[in-house]
Amino acid sequence: MIDATPETAPARPARAPRRSPNELTFTLEEAFVEAAAAGEPEWLAADRRAAFERYQALPIETNQLYTTYVDLRTADLSAVRPWDEPPGAPDLASGALPEGAAGFAGFHDDGGIEALVLDDATRDAGVILDSLGALVR
């Protein structure tokens, strides 16, 4: 047990100010959704548009003391940008499978794909390991 008195207790960091949910620093714009839907199969473009309509119709909880969801009001999302396009292919032409693995998918911190590898038996069995971008194409 640690004996901490107010004089010896470490100082707590300052708490970030709470914002109202309608003051979040990130907004998804319809123009981005339409740009993403351009050139995609119609079923996927329709799904994007329907999801955006549902997003816009979501009610915003105005009570700052009651939230039934993950509270992002203290999050600073000003540097967040939607992904223009998911990566379509690995950066490397091939990769090695870890011992005992039938498949491997490796990703970079920035969202790029490092490797998508299947062993021959798994591929011959009909398993496909691919990126979302390649699936759309």
PDB file of C-alpha atoms in Angstrom:
ATOM      1  CA  MET A   1       0.000   0.000   0.000  1.00  0.00           C
ATOM      2  CA  ILE A   2       1.286   3.425  -0.880  1.00  0.00           C
ATOM      3  CA  ASP A   3       0.833   6.106   1.732  1.00  0.00           C
ATOM      4  CA  ALA A   4       0.105   9.279  -0.172  1.00  0.00           C
ATOM      5  CA  THR A   5      -1.054  12.426   1.503  1.00  0.00           C
ATOM      6  CA  PRO A   6      -2.252  15.473  -0.403  1.00  0.00           C
ATOM      7  CA  GLU A   7       1.213  16.960   0.066  1.00  0.00           C
ATOM      8  CA  THR A   8       3.051  13.913  -1.357  1.00  0.00           C
ATOM      9  CA  ALA A   9       0.538  12.701  -3.965  1.00  0.00           C
ATOM     10  CA  PRO A  10       1.615  13.209  -7.572  1.00  0.00           C
ATOM     11  CA  ALA A  11      -0.215  15.971  -9.421  1.00  0.00           C
ATOM     12  CA  ARG A  12      -2.880  14.806 -11.857  1.00  0.00           C
ATOM     13  CA  PRO A  13      -2.672  16.065 -15.407  1.00  0.00           C
ATOM     14  CA  ALA A  14      -5.221  18.692 -16.349  1.00  0.00           C
ATOM     15  CA  ARG A  15      -8.420  17.201 -17.748  1.00  0.00           C
ATOM     16  CA  ALA A  16      -9.256  18.102 -21.347  1.00  0.00           C
ATOM     17  CA  PRO A  17     -12.313  20.326 -21.676  1.00  0.00           C
ATOM     18  CA  ARG A  18     -15.497  18.468 -22.600  1.00  0.00           C
ATOM     19  CA  ARG A  19     -17.166  19.459 -25.825  1.00  0.00           C
ATOM     20  CA  SER A  20     -20.727  19.007 -26.884  1.00  0.00           C
ATOM     21  CA  PRO A  21     -21.071  16.131 -29.388  1.00  0.00           C
ATOM     22  CA  ASN A  22     -22.011  18.630 -32.086  1.00  0.00           C
ATOM     23  CA  GLU A  23     -18.640  20.354 -31.541  1.00  0.00           C
ATOM     24  CA  LEU A  24     -16.491  17.377 -32.588  1.00  0.00           C
ATOM     25  CA  THR A  25     -13.536  18.455 -34.672  1.00  0.00           C
ATOM     26  CA  PHE A  26     -14.116  15.914 -37.478  1.00  0.00           C
ATOM     27  CA  THR A  27     -16.968  16.034 -39.965  1.00  0.00           C
ATOM     28  CA  LEU A  28     -17.583  13.523 -42.730  1.00  0.00           C
ATOM     29  CA  GLU A  29     -18.562  15.434 -45.853  1.00  0.00           C
ATOM     30  CA  GLU A  30     -20.945  14.190 -48.543  1.00  0.00           C
ATOM     31  CA  ALA A  31     -18.419  15.225 -51.231  1.00  0.00           C
ATOM     32  CA  PHE A  32     -15.908  12.737 -49.784  1.00  0.00           C
ATOM     33  CA  VAL A  33     -18.516   9.955 -49.843  1.00  0.00           C
ATOM     34  CA  GLU A  34     -19.417  10.750 -53.466  1.00  0.00           C
ATOM     35  CA  ALA A  35     -15.745  10.868 -54.501  1.00  0.00           C
ATOM     36  CA  ALA A  36     -15.183   7.472 -52.853  1.00  0.00           C
ATOM     37  CA  ALA A  37     -18.266   6.050 -54.607  1.00  0.00           C
ATOM     38  CA  ALA A  38     -17.159   7.241 -58.057  1.00  0.00           C
ATOM     39  CA  GLY A  39     -15.956   4.349 -60.175  1.00  0.00           C
ATOM     40  CA  GLU A  40     -17.050   1.700 -57.664  1.00  0.00           C
ATOM     41  CA  PRO A  41     -19.586  -1.025 -58.350  1.00  0.00           C
ATOM     42  CA  GLU A  42     -23.127   0.346 -57.939  1.00  0.00           C
ATOM     43  CA  TRP A  43     -23.904  -1.933 -54.982  1.00  0.00           C
ATOM     44  CA  LEU A  44     -20.919  -0.558 -53.044  1.00  0.00           C
ATOM     45  CA  ALA A  45     -21.668   3.067 -53.986  1.00  0.00           C
ATOM     46  CA  ALA A  46     -25.293   2.564 -52.837  1.00  0.00           C
ATOM     47  CA  ASP A  47     -24.056   1.088 -49.538  1.00  0.00           C
ATOM     48  CA  ARG A  48     -21.771   4.087 -48.985  1.00  0.00           C
ATOM     49  CA  ARG A  49     -24.597   6.538 -49.648  1.00  0.00           C
ATOM     50  CA  ALA A  50     -27.025   4.662 -47.387  1.00  0.00           C
ATOM     51  CA  ALA A  51     -24.450   4.542 -44.575  1.00  0.00           C
ATOM     52  CA  PHE A  52     -23.832   8.295 -44.932  1.00  0.00           C
ATOM     53  CA  GLU A  53     -27.585   9.001 -44.752  1.00  0.00           C
ATOM     54  CA  ARG A  54     -27.815   6.930 -41.560  1.00  0.00           C
ATOM     55  CA  TYR A  55     -24.776   8.741 -40.134  1.00  0.00           C
ATOM     56  CA  GLN A  56     -26.409  12.125 -40.786  1.00  0.00           C
ATOM     57  CA  ALA A  57     -29.695  10.979 -39.208  1.00  0.00           C
ATOM     58  CA  LEU A  58     -28.081   9.875 -35.932  1.00  0.00           C
ATOM     59  CA  PRO A  59     -29.387  11.852 -32.988  1.00  0.00           C
ATOM     60  CA  ILE A  60     -26.852  13.763 -30.943  1.00  0.00           C
ATOM     61  CA  GLU A  61     -27.046  13.437 -27.177  1.00  0.00           C
ATOM     62  CA  THR A  62     -27.026  16.999 -25.887  1.00  0.00           C
ATOM     63  CA  ASN A  63     -26.651  16.153 -22.202  1.00  0.00           C
ATOM     64  CA  GLN A  64     -22.938  16.318 -21.404  1.00  0.00           C
ATOM     65  CA  LEU A  65     -23.400  14.123 -18.330  1.00  0.00           C
ATOM     66  CA  TYR A  66     -25.226  11.218 -19.992  1.00  0.00           C
ATOM     67  CA  THR A  67     -23.769   9.229 -22.859  1.00  0.00           C
ATOM     68  CA  THR A  68     -24.607   5.657 -23.837  1.00  0.00           C
ATOM     69  CA  TYR A  69     -21.723   5.395 -26.295  1.00  0.00           C
ATOM     70  CA  VAL A  70     -17.989   5.976 -26.436  1.00  0.00           C
ATOM     71  CA  ASP A  71     -17.558   9.597 -25.454  1.00  0.00           C
ATOM     72  CA  LEU A  72     -15.315  11.401 -27.935  1.00  0.00           C
ATOM     73  CA  ARG A  73     -16.083  14.889 -26.685  1.00  0.00           C
ATOM     74  CA  THR A  74     -12.590  15.315 -25.240  1.00  0.00           C
ATOM     75  CA  ALA A  75     -10.889  13.882 -28.337  1.00  0.00           C
ATOM     76  CA  ASP A  76      -9.080  16.258 -30.666  1.00  0.00           C
ATOM     77  CA  LEU A  77      -9.919  14.957 -34.131  1.00  0.00           C
ATOM     78  CA  SER A  78      -8.791  18.048 -36.045  1.00  0.00           C
ATOM     79  CA  ALA A  79      -5.948  16.146 -37.776  1.00  0.00           C
ATOM     80  CA  VAL A  80      -8.161  13.198 -38.808  1.00  0.00           C
ATOM     81  CA  ARG A  81      -8.639  12.795 -42.544  1.00  0.00           C
ATOM     82  CA  PRO A  82     -10.724  10.112 -44.235  1.00  0.00           C
ATOM     83  CA  TRP A  83      -8.804   7.518 -46.176  1.00  0.00           C
ATOM     84  CA  ASP A  84      -8.842   8.511 -49.831  1.00  0.00           C
ATOM     85  CA  GLU A  85      -8.504   4.929 -50.980  1.00  0.00           C
ATOM     86  CA  PRO A  86      -7.635   1.693 -49.224  1.00  0.00           C
ATOM     87  CA  PRO A  87      -4.383   0.102 -50.342  1.00  0.00           C
ATOM     88  CA  GLY A  88      -4.918  -2.315 -53.186  1.00  0.00           C
ATOM     89  CA  ALA A  89      -1.772  -4.382 -53.161  1.00  0.00           C
ATOM     90  CA  PRO A  90       1.127  -5.213 -50.868  1.00  0.00           C
ATOM     91  CA  ASP A  91       4.198  -3.004 -50.962  1.00  0.00           C
ATOM     92  CA  LEU A  92       6.348  -6.124 -51.246  1.00  0.00           C
ATOM     93  CA  ALA A  93       5.902  -8.666 -54.024  1.00  0.00           C
ATOM     94  CA  SER A  94       6.209 -11.560 -51.603  1.00  0.00           C
ATOM     95  CA  GLY A  95       6.612 -12.312 -47.943  1.00  0.00           C
ATOM     96  CA  ALA A  96       7.552 -15.285 -45.844  1.00  0.00           C
ATOM     97  CA  LEU A  97       4.963 -17.140 -43.813  1.00  0.00           C
ATOM     98  CA  PRO A  98       5.616 -17.535 -40.113  1.00  0.00           C
ATOM     99  CA  GLU A  99       6.287 -21.152 -39.153  1.00  0.00           C
ATOM    100  CA  GLY A 100       3.054 -23.136 -38.862  1.00  0.00           C
ATOM    101  CA  ALA A 101       0.889 -20.431 -40.459  1.00  0.00           C
ATOM    102  CA  ALA A 102      -1.272 -21.021 -43.507  1.00  0.00           C
ATOM    103  CA  GLY A 103      -1.604 -17.323 -44.269  1.00  0.00           C
ATOM    104  CA  PHE A 104      -0.223 -13.965 -43.246  1.00  0.00           C
ATOM    105  CA  ALA A 105      -1.359 -10.357 -43.652  1.00  0.00           C
ATOM    106  CA  GLY A 106       1.028  -7.592 -42.566  1.00  0.00           C
ATOM    107  CA  PHE A 107       0.167  -3.900 -42.368  1.00  0.00           C
ATOM    108  CA  HIS A 108       2.133  -0.664 -41.908  1.00  0.00           C
ATOM    109  CA  ASP A 109       1.194   1.951 -39.309  1.00  0.00           C
ATOM    110  CA  ASP A 110       0.101   4.271 -42.128  1.00  0.00           C
ATOM    111  CA  GLY A 111      -2.399   1.709 -43.448  1.00  0.00           C
ATOM    112  CA  GLY A 112      -0.263   0.326 -46.263  1.00  0.00           C
ATOM    113  CA  ILE A 113      -0.138  -3.418 -46.824  1.00  0.00           C
ATOM    114  CA  GLU A 114       3.210  -5.071 -46.184  1.00  0.00           C
ATOM    115  CA  ALA A 115       2.327  -8.612 -47.198  1.00  0.00           C
ATOM    116  CA  LEU A 116      -0.571 -10.880 -48.150  1.00  0.00           C
ATOM    117  CA  VAL A 117       0.712 -14.457 -48.297  1.00  0.00           C
ATOM    118  CA  LEU A 118      -0.963 -17.882 -48.393  1.00  0.00           C
ATOM    119  CA  ASP A 119       0.711 -21.266 -48.507  1.00  0.00           C
ATOM    120  CA  ASP A 120       0.070 -23.387 -51.611  1.00  0.00           C
ATOM    121  CA  ALA A 121      -2.237 -25.891 -49.895  1.00  0.00           C
ATOM    122  CA  THR A 122      -4.456 -23.137 -48.540  1.00  0.00           C
ATOM    123  CA  ARG A 123      -4.599 -21.344 -51.883  1.00  0.00           C
ATOM    124  CA  ASP A 124      -5.367 -24.649 -53.652  1.00  0.00           C
ATOM    125  CA  ALA A 125      -8.237 -25.184 -51.185  1.00  0.00           C
ATOM    126  CA  GLY A 126      -9.826 -21.982 -52.499  1.00  0.00           C
ATOM    127  CA  VAL A 127      -8.930 -19.521 -49.749  1.00  0.00           C
ATOM    128  CA  ILE A 128      -8.397 -15.946 -50.946  1.00  0.00           C
ATOM    129  CA  LEU A 129      -6.507 -13.337 -48.916  1.00  0.00           C
ATOM    130  CA  ASP A 130      -6.840  -9.915 -50.483  1.00  0.00           C
ATOM    131  CA  SER A 131      -7.299  -6.219 -49.685  1.00  0.00           C
ATOM    132  CA  LEU A 132     -10.554  -4.282 -49.741  1.00  0.00           C
ATOM    133  CA  GLY A 133      -9.185  -2.132 -52.566  1.00  0.00           C
ATOM    134  CA  ALA A 134      -8.450  -5.190 -54.701  1.00  0.00           C
ATOM    135  CA  LEU A 135     -11.876  -6.652 -53.931  1.00  0.00           C
ATOM    136  CA  VAL A 136     -13.596  -3.472 -55.128  1.00  0.00           C
ATOM    137  CA  ARG A 137     -11.528  -3.452 -58.324  1.00  0.00           C
TER     138      ARG A 137
END
